[in-house]
XYZ file of N, CA and C in Angstrom:
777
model
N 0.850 -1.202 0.000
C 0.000 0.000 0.000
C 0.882 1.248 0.000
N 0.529 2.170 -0.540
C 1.655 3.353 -0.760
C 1.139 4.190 0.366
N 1.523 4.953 -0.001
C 1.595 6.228 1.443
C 0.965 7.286 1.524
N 0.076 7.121 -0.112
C -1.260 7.894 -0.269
C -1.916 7.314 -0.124
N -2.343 6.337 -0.318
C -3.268 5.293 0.360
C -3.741 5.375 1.551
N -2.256 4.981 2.086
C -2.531 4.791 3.718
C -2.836 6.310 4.416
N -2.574 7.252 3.972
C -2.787 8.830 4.496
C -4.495 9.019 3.799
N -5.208 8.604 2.700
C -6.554 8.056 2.323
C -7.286 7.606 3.294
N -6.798 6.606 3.784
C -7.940 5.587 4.441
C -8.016 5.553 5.793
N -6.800 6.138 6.394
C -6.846 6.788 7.780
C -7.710 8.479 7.720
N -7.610 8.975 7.302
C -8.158 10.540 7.254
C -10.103 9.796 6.342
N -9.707 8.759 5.760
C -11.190 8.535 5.463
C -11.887 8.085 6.830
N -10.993 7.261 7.644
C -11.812 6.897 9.286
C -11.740 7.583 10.179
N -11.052 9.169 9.833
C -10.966 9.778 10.777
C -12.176 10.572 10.671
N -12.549 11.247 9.169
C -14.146 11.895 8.834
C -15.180 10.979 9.533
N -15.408 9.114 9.186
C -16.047 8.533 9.855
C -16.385 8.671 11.044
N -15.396 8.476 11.882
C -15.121 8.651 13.289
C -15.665 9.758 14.107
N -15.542 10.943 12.900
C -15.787 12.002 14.166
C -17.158 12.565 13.576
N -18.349 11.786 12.992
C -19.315 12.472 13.276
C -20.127 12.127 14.709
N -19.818 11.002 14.740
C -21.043 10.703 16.054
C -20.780 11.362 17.368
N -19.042 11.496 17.718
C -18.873 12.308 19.312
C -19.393 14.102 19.144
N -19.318 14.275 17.044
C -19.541 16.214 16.958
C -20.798 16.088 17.162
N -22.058 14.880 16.873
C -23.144 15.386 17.201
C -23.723 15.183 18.428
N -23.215 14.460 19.614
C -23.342 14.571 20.645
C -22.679 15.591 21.728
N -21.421 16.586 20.526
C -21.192 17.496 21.808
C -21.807 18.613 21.554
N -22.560 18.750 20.276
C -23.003 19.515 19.865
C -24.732 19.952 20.723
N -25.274 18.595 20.807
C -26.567 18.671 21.599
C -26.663 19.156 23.163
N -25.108 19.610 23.524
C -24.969 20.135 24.518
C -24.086 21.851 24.464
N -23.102 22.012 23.534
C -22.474 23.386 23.442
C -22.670 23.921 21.889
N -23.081 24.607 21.666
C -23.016 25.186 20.261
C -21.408 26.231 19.864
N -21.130 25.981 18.491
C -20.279 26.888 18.535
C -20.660 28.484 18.586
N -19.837 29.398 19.677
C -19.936 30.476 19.504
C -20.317 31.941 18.327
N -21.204 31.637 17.504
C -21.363 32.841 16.615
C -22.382 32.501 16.459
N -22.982 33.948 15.531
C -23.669 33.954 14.747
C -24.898 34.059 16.360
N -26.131 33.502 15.684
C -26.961 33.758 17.811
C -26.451 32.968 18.910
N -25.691 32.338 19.047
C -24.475 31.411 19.868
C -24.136 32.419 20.364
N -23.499 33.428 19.984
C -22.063 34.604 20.322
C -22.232 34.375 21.801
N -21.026 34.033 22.699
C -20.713 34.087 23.485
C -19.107 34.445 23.889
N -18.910 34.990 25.217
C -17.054 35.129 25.338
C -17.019 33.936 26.043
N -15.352 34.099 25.907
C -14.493 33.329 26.344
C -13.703 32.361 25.834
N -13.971 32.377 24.651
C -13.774 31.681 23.390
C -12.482 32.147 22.474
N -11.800 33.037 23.320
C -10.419 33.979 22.227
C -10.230 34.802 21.792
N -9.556 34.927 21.417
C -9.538 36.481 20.313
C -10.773 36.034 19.153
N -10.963 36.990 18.295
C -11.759 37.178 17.318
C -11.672 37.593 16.050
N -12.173 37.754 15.248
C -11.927 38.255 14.196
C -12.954 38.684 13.228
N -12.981 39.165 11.805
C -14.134 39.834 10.813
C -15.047 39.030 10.474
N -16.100 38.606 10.775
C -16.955 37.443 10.459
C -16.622 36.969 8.945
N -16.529 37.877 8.260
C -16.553 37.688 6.216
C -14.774 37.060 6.419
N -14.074 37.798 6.538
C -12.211 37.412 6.818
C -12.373 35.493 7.446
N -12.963 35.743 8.621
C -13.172 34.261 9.326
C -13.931 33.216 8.247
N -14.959 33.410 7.563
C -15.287 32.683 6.450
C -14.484 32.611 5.549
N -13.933 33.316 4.978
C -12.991 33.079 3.459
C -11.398 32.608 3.944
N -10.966 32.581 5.109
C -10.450 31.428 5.639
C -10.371 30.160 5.796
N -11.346 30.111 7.065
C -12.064 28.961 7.470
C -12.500 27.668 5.638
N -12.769 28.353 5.105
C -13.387 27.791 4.003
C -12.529 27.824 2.385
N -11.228 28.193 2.544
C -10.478 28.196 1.853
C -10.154 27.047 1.627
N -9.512 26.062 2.358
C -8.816 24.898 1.766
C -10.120 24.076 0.076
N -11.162 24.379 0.950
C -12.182 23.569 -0.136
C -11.898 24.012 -1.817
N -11.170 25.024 -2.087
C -10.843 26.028 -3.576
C -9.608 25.253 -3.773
N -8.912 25.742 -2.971
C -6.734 25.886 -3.417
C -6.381 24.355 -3.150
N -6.728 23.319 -2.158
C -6.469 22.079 -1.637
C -7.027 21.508 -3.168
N -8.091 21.484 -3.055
C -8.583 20.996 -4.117
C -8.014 21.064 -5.877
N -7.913 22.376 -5.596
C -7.395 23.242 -7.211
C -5.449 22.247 -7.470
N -4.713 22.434 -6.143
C -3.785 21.853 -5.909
C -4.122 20.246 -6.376
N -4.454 19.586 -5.801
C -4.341 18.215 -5.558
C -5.142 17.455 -6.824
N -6.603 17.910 -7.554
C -7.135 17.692 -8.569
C -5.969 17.492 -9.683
N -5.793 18.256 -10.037
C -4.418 17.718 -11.394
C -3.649 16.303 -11.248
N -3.026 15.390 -10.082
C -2.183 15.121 -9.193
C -2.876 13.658 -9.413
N -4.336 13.476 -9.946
C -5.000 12.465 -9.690
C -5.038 11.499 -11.040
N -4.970 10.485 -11.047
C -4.726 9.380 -12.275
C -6.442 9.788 -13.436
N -7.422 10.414 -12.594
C -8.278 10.663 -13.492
C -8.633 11.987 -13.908
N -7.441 12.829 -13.487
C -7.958 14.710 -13.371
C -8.257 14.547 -14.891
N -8.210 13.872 -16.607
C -9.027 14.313 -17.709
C -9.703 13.987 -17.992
N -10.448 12.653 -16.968
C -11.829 12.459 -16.984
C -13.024 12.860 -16.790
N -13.983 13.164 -18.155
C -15.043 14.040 -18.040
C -15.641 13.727 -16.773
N -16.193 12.412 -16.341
C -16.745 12.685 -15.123
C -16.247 13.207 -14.132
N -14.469 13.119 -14.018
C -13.856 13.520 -12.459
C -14.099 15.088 -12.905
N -14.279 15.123 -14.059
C -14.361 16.992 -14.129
C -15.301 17.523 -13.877
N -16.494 16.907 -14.217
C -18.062 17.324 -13.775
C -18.055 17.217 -12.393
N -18.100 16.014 -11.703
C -18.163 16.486 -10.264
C -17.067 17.078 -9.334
N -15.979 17.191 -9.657
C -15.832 18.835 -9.188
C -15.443 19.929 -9.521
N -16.259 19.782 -10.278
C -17.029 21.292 -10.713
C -17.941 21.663 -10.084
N -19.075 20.748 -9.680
C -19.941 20.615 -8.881
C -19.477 21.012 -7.404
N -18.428 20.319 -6.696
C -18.003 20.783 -5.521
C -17.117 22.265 -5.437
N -16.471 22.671 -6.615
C -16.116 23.686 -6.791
C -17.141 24.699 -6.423
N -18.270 24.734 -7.336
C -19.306 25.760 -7.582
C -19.929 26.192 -6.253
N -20.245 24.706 -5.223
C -20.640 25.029 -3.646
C -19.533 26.248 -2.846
N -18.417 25.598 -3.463
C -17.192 26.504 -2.249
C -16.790 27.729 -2.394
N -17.011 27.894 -3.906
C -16.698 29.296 -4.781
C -17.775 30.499 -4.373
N -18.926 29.670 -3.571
C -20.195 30.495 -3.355
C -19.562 30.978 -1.561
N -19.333 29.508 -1.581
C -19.160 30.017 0.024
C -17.857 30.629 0.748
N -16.899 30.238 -0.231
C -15.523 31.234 -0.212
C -15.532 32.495 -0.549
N -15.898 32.991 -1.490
C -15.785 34.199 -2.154
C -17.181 35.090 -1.937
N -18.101 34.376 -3.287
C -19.915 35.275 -2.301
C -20.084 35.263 -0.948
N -20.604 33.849 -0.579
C -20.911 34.226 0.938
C -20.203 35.557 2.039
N -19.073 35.462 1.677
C -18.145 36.687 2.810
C -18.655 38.125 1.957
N -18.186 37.690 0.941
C -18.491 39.098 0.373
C -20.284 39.980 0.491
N -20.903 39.204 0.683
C -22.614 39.267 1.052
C -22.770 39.447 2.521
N -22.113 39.031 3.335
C -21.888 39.023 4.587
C -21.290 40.852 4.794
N -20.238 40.652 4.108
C -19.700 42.354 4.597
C -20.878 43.438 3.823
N -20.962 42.965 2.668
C -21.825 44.103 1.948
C -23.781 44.648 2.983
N -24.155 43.011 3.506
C -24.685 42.949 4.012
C -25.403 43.591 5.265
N -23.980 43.690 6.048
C -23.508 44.221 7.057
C -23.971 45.623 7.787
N -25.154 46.371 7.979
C -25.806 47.530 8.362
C -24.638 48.481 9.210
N -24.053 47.493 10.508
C -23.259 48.029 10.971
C -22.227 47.869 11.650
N -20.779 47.321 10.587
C -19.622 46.635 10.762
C -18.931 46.847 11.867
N -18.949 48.427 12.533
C -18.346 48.994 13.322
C -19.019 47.766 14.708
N -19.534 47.466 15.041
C -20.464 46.911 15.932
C -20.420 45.602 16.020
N -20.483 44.810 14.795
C -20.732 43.465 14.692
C -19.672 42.914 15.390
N -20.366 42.057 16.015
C -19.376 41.065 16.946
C -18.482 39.879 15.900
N -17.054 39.439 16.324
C -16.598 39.213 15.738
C -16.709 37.180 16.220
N -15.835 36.781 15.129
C -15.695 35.559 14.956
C -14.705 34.467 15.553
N -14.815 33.709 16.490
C -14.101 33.385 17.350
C -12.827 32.409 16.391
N -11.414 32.905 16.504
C -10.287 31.957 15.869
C -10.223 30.413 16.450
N -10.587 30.307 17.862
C -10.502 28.652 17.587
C -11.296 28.173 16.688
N -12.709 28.472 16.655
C -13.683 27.960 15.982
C -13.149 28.245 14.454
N -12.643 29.218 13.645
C -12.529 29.492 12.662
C -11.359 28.149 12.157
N -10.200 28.246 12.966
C -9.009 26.971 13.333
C -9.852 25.583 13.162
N -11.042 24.997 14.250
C -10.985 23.628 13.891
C -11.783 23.867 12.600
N -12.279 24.611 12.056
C -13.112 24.419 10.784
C -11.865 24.305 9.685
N -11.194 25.488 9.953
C -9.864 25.065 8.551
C -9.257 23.650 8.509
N -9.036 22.922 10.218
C -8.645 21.887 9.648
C -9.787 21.099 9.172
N -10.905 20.921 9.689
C -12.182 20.074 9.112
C -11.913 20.389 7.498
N -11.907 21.298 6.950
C -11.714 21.282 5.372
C -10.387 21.077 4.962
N -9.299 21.149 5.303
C -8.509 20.337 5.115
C -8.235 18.771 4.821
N -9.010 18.416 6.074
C -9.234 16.760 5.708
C -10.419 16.377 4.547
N -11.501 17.206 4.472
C -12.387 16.875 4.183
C -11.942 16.914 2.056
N -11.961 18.522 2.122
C -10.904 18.615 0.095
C -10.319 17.543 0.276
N -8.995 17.007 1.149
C -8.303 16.155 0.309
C -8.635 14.553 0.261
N -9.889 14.199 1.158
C -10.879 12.963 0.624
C -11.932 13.593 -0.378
N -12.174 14.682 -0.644
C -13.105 14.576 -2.046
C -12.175 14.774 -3.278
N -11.547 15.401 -2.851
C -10.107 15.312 -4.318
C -9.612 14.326 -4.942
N -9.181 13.929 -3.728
C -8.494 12.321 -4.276
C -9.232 11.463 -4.797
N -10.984 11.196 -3.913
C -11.391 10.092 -4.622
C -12.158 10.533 -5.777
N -12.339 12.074 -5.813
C -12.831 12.020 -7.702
C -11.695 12.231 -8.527
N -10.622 12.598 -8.431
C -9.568 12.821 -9.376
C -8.509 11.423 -9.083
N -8.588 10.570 -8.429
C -7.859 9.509 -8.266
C -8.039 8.222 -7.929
N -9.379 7.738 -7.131
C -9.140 6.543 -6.310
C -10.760 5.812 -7.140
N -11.622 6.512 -7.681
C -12.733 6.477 -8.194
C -12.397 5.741 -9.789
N -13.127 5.015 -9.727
C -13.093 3.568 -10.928
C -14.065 4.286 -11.722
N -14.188 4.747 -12.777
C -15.119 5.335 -13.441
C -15.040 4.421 -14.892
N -14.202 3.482 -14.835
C -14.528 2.732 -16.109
C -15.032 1.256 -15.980
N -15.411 1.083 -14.832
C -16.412 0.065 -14.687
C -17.195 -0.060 -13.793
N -17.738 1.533 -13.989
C -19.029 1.863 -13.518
C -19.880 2.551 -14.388
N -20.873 1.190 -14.296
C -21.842 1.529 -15.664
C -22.863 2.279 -15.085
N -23.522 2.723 -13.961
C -24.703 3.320 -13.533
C -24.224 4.513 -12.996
N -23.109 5.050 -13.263
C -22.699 6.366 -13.053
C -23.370 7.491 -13.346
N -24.012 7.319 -15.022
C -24.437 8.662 -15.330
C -26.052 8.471 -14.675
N -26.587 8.042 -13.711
C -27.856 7.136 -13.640
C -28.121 7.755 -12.251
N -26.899 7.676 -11.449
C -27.068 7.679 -10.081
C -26.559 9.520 -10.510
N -25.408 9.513 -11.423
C -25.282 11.299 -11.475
C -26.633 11.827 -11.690
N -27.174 11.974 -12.602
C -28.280 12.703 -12.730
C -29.619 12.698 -11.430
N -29.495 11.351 -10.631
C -30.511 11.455 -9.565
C -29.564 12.246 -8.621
N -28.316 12.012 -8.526
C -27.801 12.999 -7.140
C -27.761 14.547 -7.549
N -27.693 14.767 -8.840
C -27.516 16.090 -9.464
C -28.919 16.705 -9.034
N -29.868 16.105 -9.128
C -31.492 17.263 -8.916
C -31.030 17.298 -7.502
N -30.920 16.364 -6.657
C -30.884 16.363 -5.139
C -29.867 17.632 -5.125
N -28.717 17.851 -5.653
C -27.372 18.409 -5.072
C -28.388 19.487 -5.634
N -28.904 20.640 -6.825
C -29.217 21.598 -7.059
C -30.024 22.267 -6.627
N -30.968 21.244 -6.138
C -32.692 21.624 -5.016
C -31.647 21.768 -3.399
N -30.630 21.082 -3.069
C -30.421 21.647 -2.019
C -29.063 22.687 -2.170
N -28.832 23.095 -2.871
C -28.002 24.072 -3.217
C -28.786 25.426 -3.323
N -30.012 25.577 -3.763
C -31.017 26.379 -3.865
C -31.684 26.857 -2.516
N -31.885 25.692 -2.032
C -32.701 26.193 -0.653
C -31.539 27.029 0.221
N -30.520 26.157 0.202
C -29.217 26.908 0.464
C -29.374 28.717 0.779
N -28.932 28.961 -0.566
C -28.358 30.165 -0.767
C -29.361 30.831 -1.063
N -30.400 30.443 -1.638
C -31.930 31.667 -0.993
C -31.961 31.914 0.147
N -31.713 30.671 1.317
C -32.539 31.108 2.758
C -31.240 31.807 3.352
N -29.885 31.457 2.857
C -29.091 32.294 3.531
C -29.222 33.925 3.144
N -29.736 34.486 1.317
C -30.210 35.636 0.959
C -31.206 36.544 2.390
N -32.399 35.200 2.336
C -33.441 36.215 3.441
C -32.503 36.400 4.544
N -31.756 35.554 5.298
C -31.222 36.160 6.445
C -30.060 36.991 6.379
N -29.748 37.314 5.118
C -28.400 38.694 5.029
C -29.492 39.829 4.996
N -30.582 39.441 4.306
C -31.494 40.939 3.825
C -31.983 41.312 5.129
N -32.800 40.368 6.390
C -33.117 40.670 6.956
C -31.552 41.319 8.153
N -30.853 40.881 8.411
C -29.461 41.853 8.906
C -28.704 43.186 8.350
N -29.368 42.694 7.055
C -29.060 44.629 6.448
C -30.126 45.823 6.781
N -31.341 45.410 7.398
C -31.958 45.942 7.677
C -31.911 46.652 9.102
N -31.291 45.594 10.302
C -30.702 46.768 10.991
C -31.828 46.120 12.239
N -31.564 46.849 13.508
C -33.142 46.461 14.488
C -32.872 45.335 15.006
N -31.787 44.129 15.142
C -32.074 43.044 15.902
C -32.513 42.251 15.237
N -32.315 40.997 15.978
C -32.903 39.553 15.003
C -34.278 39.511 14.402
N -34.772 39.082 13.489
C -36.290 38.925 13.151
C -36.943 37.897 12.907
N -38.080 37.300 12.932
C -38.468 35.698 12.216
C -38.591 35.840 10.738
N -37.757 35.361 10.422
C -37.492 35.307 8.737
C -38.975 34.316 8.402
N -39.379 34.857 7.305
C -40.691 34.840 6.478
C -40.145 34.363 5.051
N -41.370 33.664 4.321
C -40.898 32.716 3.216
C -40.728 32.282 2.983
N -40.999 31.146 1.711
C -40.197 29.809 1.280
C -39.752 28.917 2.287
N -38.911 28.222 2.182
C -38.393 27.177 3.278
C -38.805 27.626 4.202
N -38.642 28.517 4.829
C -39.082 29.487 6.333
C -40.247 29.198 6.849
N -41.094 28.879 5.562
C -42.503 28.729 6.560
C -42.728 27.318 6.867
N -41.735 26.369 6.565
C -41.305 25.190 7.328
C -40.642 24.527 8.136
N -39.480 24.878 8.240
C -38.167 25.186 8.667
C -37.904 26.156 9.496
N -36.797 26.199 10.470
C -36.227 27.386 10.925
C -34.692 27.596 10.006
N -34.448 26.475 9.785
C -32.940 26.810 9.637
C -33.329 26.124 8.067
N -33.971 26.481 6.973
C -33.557 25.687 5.483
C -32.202 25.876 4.750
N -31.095 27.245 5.367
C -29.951 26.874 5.237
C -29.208 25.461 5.139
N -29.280 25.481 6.847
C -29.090 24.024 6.946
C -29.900 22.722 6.167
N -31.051 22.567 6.267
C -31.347 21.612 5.408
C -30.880 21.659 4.005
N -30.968 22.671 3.334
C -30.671 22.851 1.919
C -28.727 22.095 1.637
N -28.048 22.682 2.907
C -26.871 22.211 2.979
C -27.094 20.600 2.887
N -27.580 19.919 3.699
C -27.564 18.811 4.081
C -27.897 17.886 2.512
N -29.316 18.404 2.206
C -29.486 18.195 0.920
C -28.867 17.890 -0.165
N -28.005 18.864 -0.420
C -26.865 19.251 -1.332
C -25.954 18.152 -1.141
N -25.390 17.604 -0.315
C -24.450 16.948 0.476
C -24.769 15.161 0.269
N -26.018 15.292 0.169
C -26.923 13.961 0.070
C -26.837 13.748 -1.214
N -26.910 14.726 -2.134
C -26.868 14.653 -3.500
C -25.125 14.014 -4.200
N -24.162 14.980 -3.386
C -22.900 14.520 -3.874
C -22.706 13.075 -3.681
N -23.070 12.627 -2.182
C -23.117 11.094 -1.962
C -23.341 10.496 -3.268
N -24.460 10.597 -3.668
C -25.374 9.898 -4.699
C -24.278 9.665 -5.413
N -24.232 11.522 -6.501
C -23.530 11.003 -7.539
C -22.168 10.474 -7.191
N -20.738 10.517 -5.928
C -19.522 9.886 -6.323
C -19.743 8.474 -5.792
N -21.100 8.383 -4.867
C -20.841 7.206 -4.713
C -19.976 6.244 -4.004
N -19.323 7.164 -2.482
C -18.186 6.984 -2.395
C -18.015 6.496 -0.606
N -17.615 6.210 -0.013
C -17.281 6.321 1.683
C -16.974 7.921 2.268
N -16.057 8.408 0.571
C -15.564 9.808 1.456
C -17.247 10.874 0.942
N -17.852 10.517 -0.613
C -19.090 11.381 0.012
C -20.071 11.403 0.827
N -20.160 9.684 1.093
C -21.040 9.795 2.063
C -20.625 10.186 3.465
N -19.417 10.021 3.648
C -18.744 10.697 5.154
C -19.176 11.909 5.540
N -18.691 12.864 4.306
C -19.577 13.760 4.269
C -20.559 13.861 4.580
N -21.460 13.434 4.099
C -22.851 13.330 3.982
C -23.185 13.620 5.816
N -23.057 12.477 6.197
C -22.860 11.778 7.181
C -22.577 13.542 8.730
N -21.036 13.482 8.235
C -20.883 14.423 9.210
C -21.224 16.421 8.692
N -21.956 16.272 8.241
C -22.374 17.814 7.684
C -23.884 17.582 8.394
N -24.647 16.288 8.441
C -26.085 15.858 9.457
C -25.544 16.257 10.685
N -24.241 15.703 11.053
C -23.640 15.769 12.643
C -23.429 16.929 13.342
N -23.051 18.212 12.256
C -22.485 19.134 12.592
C -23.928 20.352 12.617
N -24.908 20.403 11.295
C -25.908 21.017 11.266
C -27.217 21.021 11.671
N -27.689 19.245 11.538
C -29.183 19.270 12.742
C -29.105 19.543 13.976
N -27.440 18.936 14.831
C -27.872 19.952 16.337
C -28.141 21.654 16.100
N -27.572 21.960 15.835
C -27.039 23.633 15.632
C -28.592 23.975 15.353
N -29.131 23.456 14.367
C -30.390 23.720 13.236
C -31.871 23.527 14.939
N -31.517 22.646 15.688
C -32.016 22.120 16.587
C -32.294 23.392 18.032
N -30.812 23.776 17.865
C -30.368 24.789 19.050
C -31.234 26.412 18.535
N -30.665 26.398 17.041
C -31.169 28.224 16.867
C -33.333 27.746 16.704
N -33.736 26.571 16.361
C -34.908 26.632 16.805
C -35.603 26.960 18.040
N -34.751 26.236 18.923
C -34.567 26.282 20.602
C -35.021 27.713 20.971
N -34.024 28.346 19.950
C -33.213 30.055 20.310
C -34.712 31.100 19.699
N -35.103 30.459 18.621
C -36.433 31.290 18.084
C -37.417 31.416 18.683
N -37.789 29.975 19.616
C -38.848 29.984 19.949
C -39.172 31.089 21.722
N -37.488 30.517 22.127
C -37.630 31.409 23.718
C -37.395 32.869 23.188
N -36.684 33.399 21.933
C -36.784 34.846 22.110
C -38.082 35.392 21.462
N -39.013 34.348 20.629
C -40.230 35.222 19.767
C -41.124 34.738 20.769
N -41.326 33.528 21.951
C -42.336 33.332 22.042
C -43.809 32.890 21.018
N -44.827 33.274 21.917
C -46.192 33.361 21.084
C -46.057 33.675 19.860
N -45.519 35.083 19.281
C -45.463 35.187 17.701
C -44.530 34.180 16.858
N -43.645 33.485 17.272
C -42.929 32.498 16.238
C -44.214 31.396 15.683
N -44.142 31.106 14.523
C -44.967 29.808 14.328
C -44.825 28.896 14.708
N -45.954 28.245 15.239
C -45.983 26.794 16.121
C -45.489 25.602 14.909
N -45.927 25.533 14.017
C -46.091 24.777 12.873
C -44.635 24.654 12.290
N -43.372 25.310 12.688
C -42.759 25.019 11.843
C -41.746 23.973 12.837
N -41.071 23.190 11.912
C -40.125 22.186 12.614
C -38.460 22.889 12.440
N -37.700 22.180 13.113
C -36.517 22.828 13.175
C -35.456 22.790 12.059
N -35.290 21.760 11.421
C -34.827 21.419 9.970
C -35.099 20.550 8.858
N -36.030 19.176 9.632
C -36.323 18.644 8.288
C -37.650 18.863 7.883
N -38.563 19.645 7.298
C -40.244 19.770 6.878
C -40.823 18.417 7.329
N -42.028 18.685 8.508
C -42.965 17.866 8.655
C -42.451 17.055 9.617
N -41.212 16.705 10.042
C -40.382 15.694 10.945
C -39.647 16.118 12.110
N -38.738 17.045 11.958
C -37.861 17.279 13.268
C -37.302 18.791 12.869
């Protein structure tokens, strides 16, 4: 076994490994930001700066290591990530940049805690270089005949939750440019959901599974549930004790109709 391999399949059981203890420490501490914000947690930093950090390796790791792979001129290793490209390019570059533009009043906004920003860089660290490798390298694409079969069913999944995505994150920049304190976001997913961010993420995530088909997408899969239904769980928690009576009874916390 070579020594990419073995650096593969350990960092593939290490993604395994650590969803089940993140979603149990999660059902007890949330990370600090965003309605979390709490001290004690470190120095800080620009919420938009802390994102295009934090979320960097998923671009350059990738951009790096893609070439490097026995299948980087295979149309399929190129389609799907492109696909994972297009998620990170939103959330590297737009997202921060929507975040600052967003921003009513920067002078003020509380900032972004560096440990938290730290274990997320390494979480994408490990995470690019198991989706890199196994679409640009470890992925058998020539004797897999139901590829384009299972692509096209994970592709609607990955685009419907890519959508819910970055709309519901839209209403909650619009409603923060507006200024006044938190509000109950209205609309679309919203009037099901508290958090369709998160679901839409999760979604999306469910979809890549599909199409690579893989241990490392479904790991993914797997620990992006671990990391976002508590959280998705907690800011419901958080809606209901600060709106009270006016929040809607009817809506569930992230998945429509279930939980």
């Amino acid at each position: 076994m070579s020594p990419d391999q073995t650096l593969f399949q350990y960092s593939l059981l290490s993604l395994l490994a650590a969803g089940p203890p993140t979603a149990v420490a999660l059902l007890f501490l949330q990370a600090p930001y965003g309605k979390h914000r709490r001290p004690g947690w470190g120095p800080t930093i620009y919420p938009p700066l802390a994102w295009f950090l934090m979320e960097s390796p998923t671009l350059w790791l990738t951009l790096l290591l893609f070439p490097l792979g026995r299948n980087h001129s295979n149309p399929k290793a190129l389609t799907l990530i492109s696909l994972f490209l297009l998620h990170y390019f939103h959330r590297v570059i737009i997202y921060p940049l929507k975040i600052h533009f967003k921003n009513s009043n920067r002078k003020t906004a509380g900032g972004f805690p560096v440990s938290v920003a730290l274990m997320a860089f390494a979480f994408n660290l490990l995470n690019s270089y198991l989706q890199a490798r196994w679409v640009s390298h470890y992925a058998d694409y020539e004797s897999d005949g139901w590829f384009w079969w299972r692509f096209a069913g994970g592709l609607a999944v990955f685009v419907s939750g890519m959508a819910a995505n970055v709309t519901s994150d839209m209403v909650l920049l619009r409603l923060k440019s507006e200024g006044g304190g938190y509000k109950i976001p209205r609309g679309g997913w919203f009037e099901m959901v508290s958090c369709p961010n998160y679901f839409g993420e999760v979604v999306e995530w469910l979809g890549w599974a599909l199409m690579t088909w893989s241990w490392a997408g479904h790991g993914f899969c797997l620990y992006t549930c671990a990391n976002l239904v508590p959280r998705a769980r907690a800011n419901h928690k958080w809606y209901l004790e600060k709106f009270g009576e006016d929040y809607p009874k009817n809506r569930k916390a992230v998945i429509p109709f279930v939980y």
